[in-house]
C-alpha positions as a Python dict, from the first residue, in 0.01 Angstrom:
ca = {
    (1, 'M'): (0, 0, 0),
    (2, 'P'): (356, -111, -70),
    (3, 'N'): (517, 122, 186),
    (4, 'A'): (280, 37, 472),
    (5, 'D'): (438, -86, 794),
    (6, 'N'): (294, -434, 842),
    (7, 'R'): (476, -507, 1167),
    (8, 'V'): (256, -627, 1454),
    (9, 'M'): (352, -517, 1804),
    (10, 'H'): (343, -818, 2036),
    (11, 'P'): (337, -773, 2414),
    (12, 'D'): (642, -892, 2605),
    (13, 'R'): (548, -1246, 2709),
    (14, 'R'): (784, -1226, 3007),
    (15, 'I'): (555, -975, 3177),
    (16, 'A'): (355, -1150, 3448),
    (17, 'V'): (192, -837, 3592),
    (18, 'R'): (-56, -682, 3350),
    (19, 'A'): (-147, -325, 3430),
    (20, 'G'): (-520, -268, 3468),
    (21, 'E'): (-607, -636, 3522),
    (22, 'R'): (-701, -839, 3830),
    (23, 'Q'): (-376, -940, 3993),
    (24, 'Y'): (-272, -1301, 4043),
    (25, 'H'): (-152, -1299, 4404),
    (26, 'I'): (-346, -1024, 4581),
    (27, 'E'): (-660, -1092, 4372),
    (28, 'L'): (-744, -724, 4340),
    (29, 'G'): (-833, -525, 4030),
    (30, 'P'): (-837, -160, 3925),
    (31, 'G'): (-1036, 64, 4156),
    (32, 'E'): (-1032, -180, 4448),
    (33, 'L'): (-737, -18, 4622),
    (34, 'A'): (-719, 335, 4756),
    (35, 'E'): (-420, 553, 4672),
    (36, 'Y'): (-326, 563, 5044),
    (37, 'I'): (-219, 218, 5163),
    (38, 'L'): (-91, 52, 5481),
    (39, 'L'): (126, -259, 5448),
    (40, 'P'): (137, -480, 5757),
    (41, 'G'): (322, -809, 5738),
    (42, 'D'): (83, -1027, 5938),
    (43, 'P'): (-239, -1098, 5745),
    (44, 'D'): (-432, -1124, 6072),
    (45, 'R'): (-334, -767, 6150),
    (46, 'T'): (-538, -650, 5851),
    (47, 'S'): (-873, -720, 6015),
    (48, 'R'): (-759, -553, 6336),
    (49, 'I'): (-668, -241, 6139),
    (50, 'A'): (-999, -251, 5950),
    (51, 'S'): (-1188, -251, 6280),
    (52, 'R'): (-1093, 118, 6305),
    (53, 'F'): (-1264, 203, 5974),
    (54, 'E'): (-1596, 385, 5958),
    (55, 'S'): (-1705, 169, 5666),
    (56, 'I'): (-1564, -116, 5457),
    (57, 'E'): (-1621, -152, 5083),
    (58, 'L'): (-1402, -455, 5015),
    (59, 'E'): (-1240, -744, 5202),
    (60, 'R'): (-1039, -1017, 5033),
    (61, 'R'): (-782, -1279, 5129),
    (62, 'H'): (-566, -1500, 4906),
    (63, 'R'): (-272, -1690, 5052),
    (64, 'E'): (-95, -1455, 5296),
    (65, 'F'): (-230, -1146, 5118),
    (66, 'A'): (-527, -1005, 5310),
    (67, 'S'): (-674, -680, 5183),
    (68, 'V'): (-933, -430, 5305),
    (69, 'T'): (-1045, -101, 5151),
    (70, 'G'): (-1265, 139, 5338),
    (71, 'I'): (-1308, 484, 5492),
    (72, 'Y'): (-1097, 599, 5785),
    (73, 'R'): (-1190, 940, 5929),
    (74, 'G'): (-1332, 1047, 5596),
    (75, 'Q'): (-1037, 929, 5386),
    (76, 'R'): (-1045, 626, 5156),
    (77, 'V'): (-757, 396, 5256),
    (78, 'S'): (-653, 35, 5198),
    (79, 'V'): (-461, -227, 5393),
    (80, 'V'): (-271, -508, 5220),
    (81, 'S'): (-68, -763, 5414),
    (82, 'T'): (261, -877, 5267),
    (83, 'G'): (348, -1179, 5474),
    (84, 'I'): (712, -1212, 5576),
    (85, 'G'): (1012, -1105, 5373),
    (86, 'T'): (1127, -888, 5085),
    (87, 'D'): (1030, -1148, 4825),
    (88, 'N'): (668, -1110, 4932),
    (89, 'V'): (698, -732, 4931),
    (90, 'E'): (818, -747, 4570),
    (91, 'I'): (504, -940, 4473),
    (92, 'V'): (270, -705, 4655),
    (93, 'M'): (439, -389, 4528),
    (94, 'A'): (440, -507, 4165),
    (95, 'E'): (70, -587, 4180),
    (96, 'I'): (-28, -270, 4368),
    (97, 'L'): (156, -59, 4111),
    (98, 'A'): (-29, -236, 3829),
    (99, 'I'): (-372, -127, 3955),
    (100, 'T'): (-313, 214, 4116),
    (101, 'E'): (-203, 552, 3984),
    (102, 'Q'): (61, 682, 4227),
    (103, 'P'): (10, 516, 4565),
    (104, 'T'): (135, 638, 4900),
    (105, 'I'): (244, 339, 5107),
    (106, 'I'): (335, 304, 5474),
    (107, 'R'): (467, -20, 5619),
    (108, 'V'): (353, -90, 5976),
    (109, 'G'): (548, -373, 6133),
    (110, 'S'): (751, -508, 6420),
    (111, 'S'): (1125, -498, 6474),
    (112, 'G'): (1418, -566, 6702),
    (113, 'A'): (1599, -265, 6848),
    (114, 'L'): (1977, -243, 6817),
    (115, 'Q'): (2042, 68, 7028),
    (116, 'P'): (2034, 50, 7409),
    (117, 'E'): (1816, 359, 7457),
    (118, 'M'): (1527, 197, 7268),
    (119, 'R'): (1258, 47, 7491),
    (120, 'L'): (1008, -229, 7422),
    (121, 'G'): (696, -71, 7274),
    (122, 'D'): (877, 230, 7126),
    (123, 'L'): (832, 315, 6760),
    (124, 'A'): (1112, 312, 6502),
    (125, 'I'): (1066, 543, 6202),
    (126, 'S'): (1302, 449, 5921),
    (127, 'T'): (1482, 719, 5723),
    (128, 'G'): (1648, 448, 5513),
    (129, 'A'): (1750, 83, 5521),
    (130, 'V'): (2063, -131, 5488),
    (131, 'R'): (1995, -381, 5210),
    (132, 'L'): (2108, -708, 5367),
    (133, 'E'): (1858, -893, 5148),
    (134, 'A'): (1906, -995, 4784),
    (135, 'T'): (1563, -919, 4635),
    (136, 'T'): (1640, -558, 4551),
    (137, 'S'): (1966, -655, 4379),
    (138, 'F'): (1752, -783, 4092),
    (139, 'F'): (1635, -423, 4040),
    (140, 'V'): (1924, -193, 4129),
    (141, 'H'): (2301, -174, 4171),
    (142, 'D'): (2434, -308, 4502),
    (143, 'G'): (2532, 44, 4607),
    (144, 'Y'): (2183, 184, 4548),
    (145, 'P'): (2032, 330, 4869),
    (146, 'A'): (1696, 234, 5018),
    (147, 'V'): (1556, 571, 5125),
    (148, 'A'): (1221, 668, 5271),
    (149, 'H'): (1037, 955, 5103),
    (150, 'Y'): (1086, 1278, 5298),
    (151, 'E'): (712, 1349, 5307),
    (152, 'A'): (646, 1005, 5455),
    (153, 'V'): (913, 1055, 5723),
    (154, 'A'): (774, 1399, 5811),
    (155, 'A'): (420, 1263, 5827),
    (156, 'L'): (520, 971, 6049),
    (157, 'V'): (706, 1201, 6289),
    (158, 'E'): (408, 1438, 6301),
    (159, 'A'): (173, 1144, 6359),
    (160, 'A'): (380, 1001, 6644),
    (161, 'E'): (402, 1345, 6805),
    (162, 'R'): (25, 1405, 6777),
    (163, 'L'): (-53, 1067, 6929),
    (164, 'G'): (205, 1100, 7205),
    (165, 'H'): (408, 790, 7118),
    (166, 'R'): (774, 760, 7207),
    (167, 'Y'): (969, 712, 6883),
    (168, 'H'): (1315, 699, 6729),
    (169, 'M'): (1439, 786, 6380),
    (170, 'G'): (1725, 628, 6193),
    (171, 'I'): (1858, 362, 5962),
    (172, 'T'): (1695, 19, 5959),
    (173, 'A'): (1865, -306, 5857),
    (174, 'T'): (1645, -530, 5643),
    (175, 'A'): (1750, -892, 5687),
    (176, 'P'): (1651, -1186, 5463),
    (177, 'G'): (1560, -1404, 5761),
    (178, 'F'): (1483, -1404, 6133),
    (179, 'F'): (1745, -1630, 6289),
    (180, 'G'): (2087, -1672, 6130),
    (181, 'A'): (2024, -1383, 5892),
    (182, 'Q'): (2006, -1153, 6195),
    (183, 'G'): (2300, -1310, 6375),
    (184, 'R'): (2086, -1516, 6610),
    (185, 'P'): (2256, -1843, 6705),
    (186, 'I'): (2089, -2169, 6603),
    (187, 'P'): (2214, -2464, 6812),
    (188, 'Q'): (2165, -2714, 6529),
    (189, 'L'): (2317, -2496, 6256),
    (190, 'P'): (2634, -2293, 6204),
    (191, 'I'): (2578, -1929, 6111),
    (192, 'R'): (2813, -1717, 5904),
    (193, 'Y'): (2783, -1380, 6080),
    (194, 'P'): (2733, -1435, 6455),
    (195, 'D'): (2836, -1074, 6530),
    (196, 'L'): (2599, -915, 6279),
    (197, 'A'): (2380, -739, 6536),
    (198, 'E'): (2681, -588, 6711),
    (199, 'D'): (2828, -484, 6377),
    (200, 'M'): (2506, -308, 6275),
    (201, 'A'): (2475, -141, 6616),
    (202, 'R'): (2831, -4, 6589),
    (203, 'Q'): (2728, 157, 6260),
    (204, 'R'): (2437, 327, 6443),
    (205, 'V'): (2176, 112, 6272),
    (206, 'M'): (1855, 152, 6470),
    (207, 'N'): (1671, -176, 6423),
    (208, 'F'): (1637, -507, 6240),
    (209, 'E'): (1330, -603, 6040),
    (210, 'M'): (1257, -797, 5718),
    (211, 'E'): (1067, -586, 5463),
    (212, 'A'): (1161, -215, 5461),
    (213, 'S'): (1439, -201, 5204),
    (214, 'A'): (1232, -368, 4932),
    (215, 'L'): (941, -130, 4986),
    (216, 'L'): (1167, 176, 4983),
    (217, 'V'): (1369, 79, 4676),
    (218, 'L'): (1069, -24, 4468),
    (219, 'A'): (870, 283, 4569),
    (220, 'T'): (1160, 506, 4471),
    (221, 'L'): (1187, 335, 4133),
    (222, 'A'): (812, 375, 4081),
    (223, 'R'): (831, 743, 4184),
    (224, 'C'): (582, 707, 4465),
    (225, 'R'): (601, 779, 4836),
    (226, 'A'): (679, 517, 5096),
    (227, 'G'): (771, 513, 5462),
    (228, 'V'): (816, 263, 5742),
    (229, 'V'): (722, 261, 6109),
    (230, 'C'): (780, -42, 6329),
    (231, 'A'): (705, -119, 6691),
    (232, 'V'): (996, -245, 6900),
    (233, 'Y'): (909, -603, 6996),
    (234, 'A'): (1261, -705, 7101),
    (235, 'N'): (1578, -537, 7221),
    (236, 'R'): (1886, -715, 7093),
    (237, 'T'): (2120, -547, 7342),
    (238, 'T'): (1922, -658, 7649),
    (239, 'G'): (1761, -978, 7521),
    (240, 'E'): (1413, -857, 7620),
    (241, 'F'): (1107, -958, 7418),
    (242, 'I'): (759, -807, 7437),
    (243, 'S'): (444, -1007, 7511),
    (244, 'G'): (82, -988, 7621),
    (245, 'E'): (-89, -654, 7667),
    (246, 'A'): (235, -465, 7607),
    (247, 'Q'): (260, -622, 7261),
    (248, 'D'): (-102, -534, 7184),
    (249, 'A'): (-37, -174, 7289),
    (250, 'A'): (277, -154, 7076),
    (251, 'E'): (93, -286, 6771),
    (252, 'A'): (-188, -36, 6826),
    (253, 'A'): (59, 252, 6857),
    (254, 'C'): (229, 151, 6534),
    (255, 'V'): (-95, 105, 6340),
    (256, 'N'): (-250, 428, 6465),
    (257, 'T'): (66, 618, 6375),
    (258, 'G'): (60, 468, 6027),
    (259, 'L'): (-305, 558, 5974),
    (260, 'E'): (-253, 909, 6106),
    (261, 'S'): (42, 954, 5870),
    (262, 'L'): (-177, 863, 5572),
    (263, 'L'): (-426, 1133, 5673),
    (264, 'I'): (-143, 1381, 5709),
    (265, 'M'): (-7, 1298, 5362),
    (266, 'A'): (-355, 1329, 5213),
    (267, 'E'): (-369, 1678, 5365),
    (268, 'M'): (-20, 1752, 5230),
    (269, 'D'): (-149, 1658, 4886),
    (270, 'R'): (-448, 1890, 4914),
    (271, 'Q'): (-224, 2177, 5019),
    (272, 'K'): (19, 2108, 4732),
    (273, 'R'): (-269, 2120, 4486),
    (274, 'E'): (-387, 2451, 4628),
    (275, 'A'): (-34, 2591, 4603),
    (276, 'G'): (15, 2459, 4251),
    (277, 'T'): (325, 2259, 4337),
    (278, 'D'): (420, 1892, 4339),
    (279, 'R'): (662, 1923, 4632),
    (280, 'W'): (549, 1971, 4990),
    (281, 'R'): (740, 2210, 5211),
    (282, 'P'): (683, 2310, 5574),
    (283, 'S'): (564, 2660, 5485),
    (284, 'L'): (256, 2506, 5315),
    (285, 'W'): (138, 2334, 5631),
    (286, 'R'): (-192, 2422, 5790),
    (287, 'H'): (-290, 2183, 6067),
    (288, 'S'): (-643, 2075, 5977),
    (289, 'V'): (-653, 1696, 6031),
}
C-alpha cells in the first residue's frame, strides 16, 4: 500500500522508569503497593510501623528502601522508606507512580522546630514547604509552591485531634542537608548562611526537615494527594534535643497520626463516591472510622 504509514514508534530511551514494570530501586512491581502509602525516612522505622498491621502480604528491602504492604484496621496500606533527602524522595516517588493508579501519600518524619512555642514531642503538620533544596528545580520553576493537598491536611488535623496529640500547622522549610544546609555551625568548615534558622523563624516558618517539598511538588504534578506530619525532635530556639523514651513516644505519635489520616482519607474517598463527586467537602463527612 503506497500510502501506508510505515513509521515505527520507538519508546523514549531516556526513560528509566517503565510504568507497569518492577522498579529498579524499590524492587516492587504492579499490585504490590496499596493506594494509601506512608513514607518514613528511616528504613528501620518501616518494620516498627508494620508491627501495627493485622496482616502482612509483602516485605522487601533494597538499599535504603524498605517496603511493607498489609492490612491496617481493615484497610490495605503500604509503607515505603525513602532514606534521607529530596533526591531519594524523587526516586521513590517516580517508582511509586509507575506502579500505582493514584496514590495517597503521607510522609511521617522528624524535624527541628523553629518557633519557641513548639515543644519536643509535638507534631508539625505541613501546609506547604519552602524549597531550599534543588531537586524540585529540575521539575518546576523556582517560584513554584510546594503545597500539601487540602484533604491530606484536613485528615492529619482530624487524626491528631482524635488521638489527642499536641500539634502545630504551618510552613515547613525543606533543607538539602542537616548541618550547614540548616545553618548549623561546623567547626571544621565555613558555612554560607549561619543565620538561616533565624531568618526562617522570622518568616514564621514552623520547622526544618529534609524531604517534604519534593513529595509535595511531585505529588501535585502527578495529581495525587500528599501530606506531611513530623515529630519535633529538636527545638532550634532552645537547643533542646529529644532522646530515649520521649523520642520513642514522639515517633509513635507521628506514625499513628499518619496511619489514622490514611484511614480518614479512605473514608473521604468512599463518601465522595457515594456523593458522586471527586472533591471532598466538610458537609460530606460522617464520622465512621
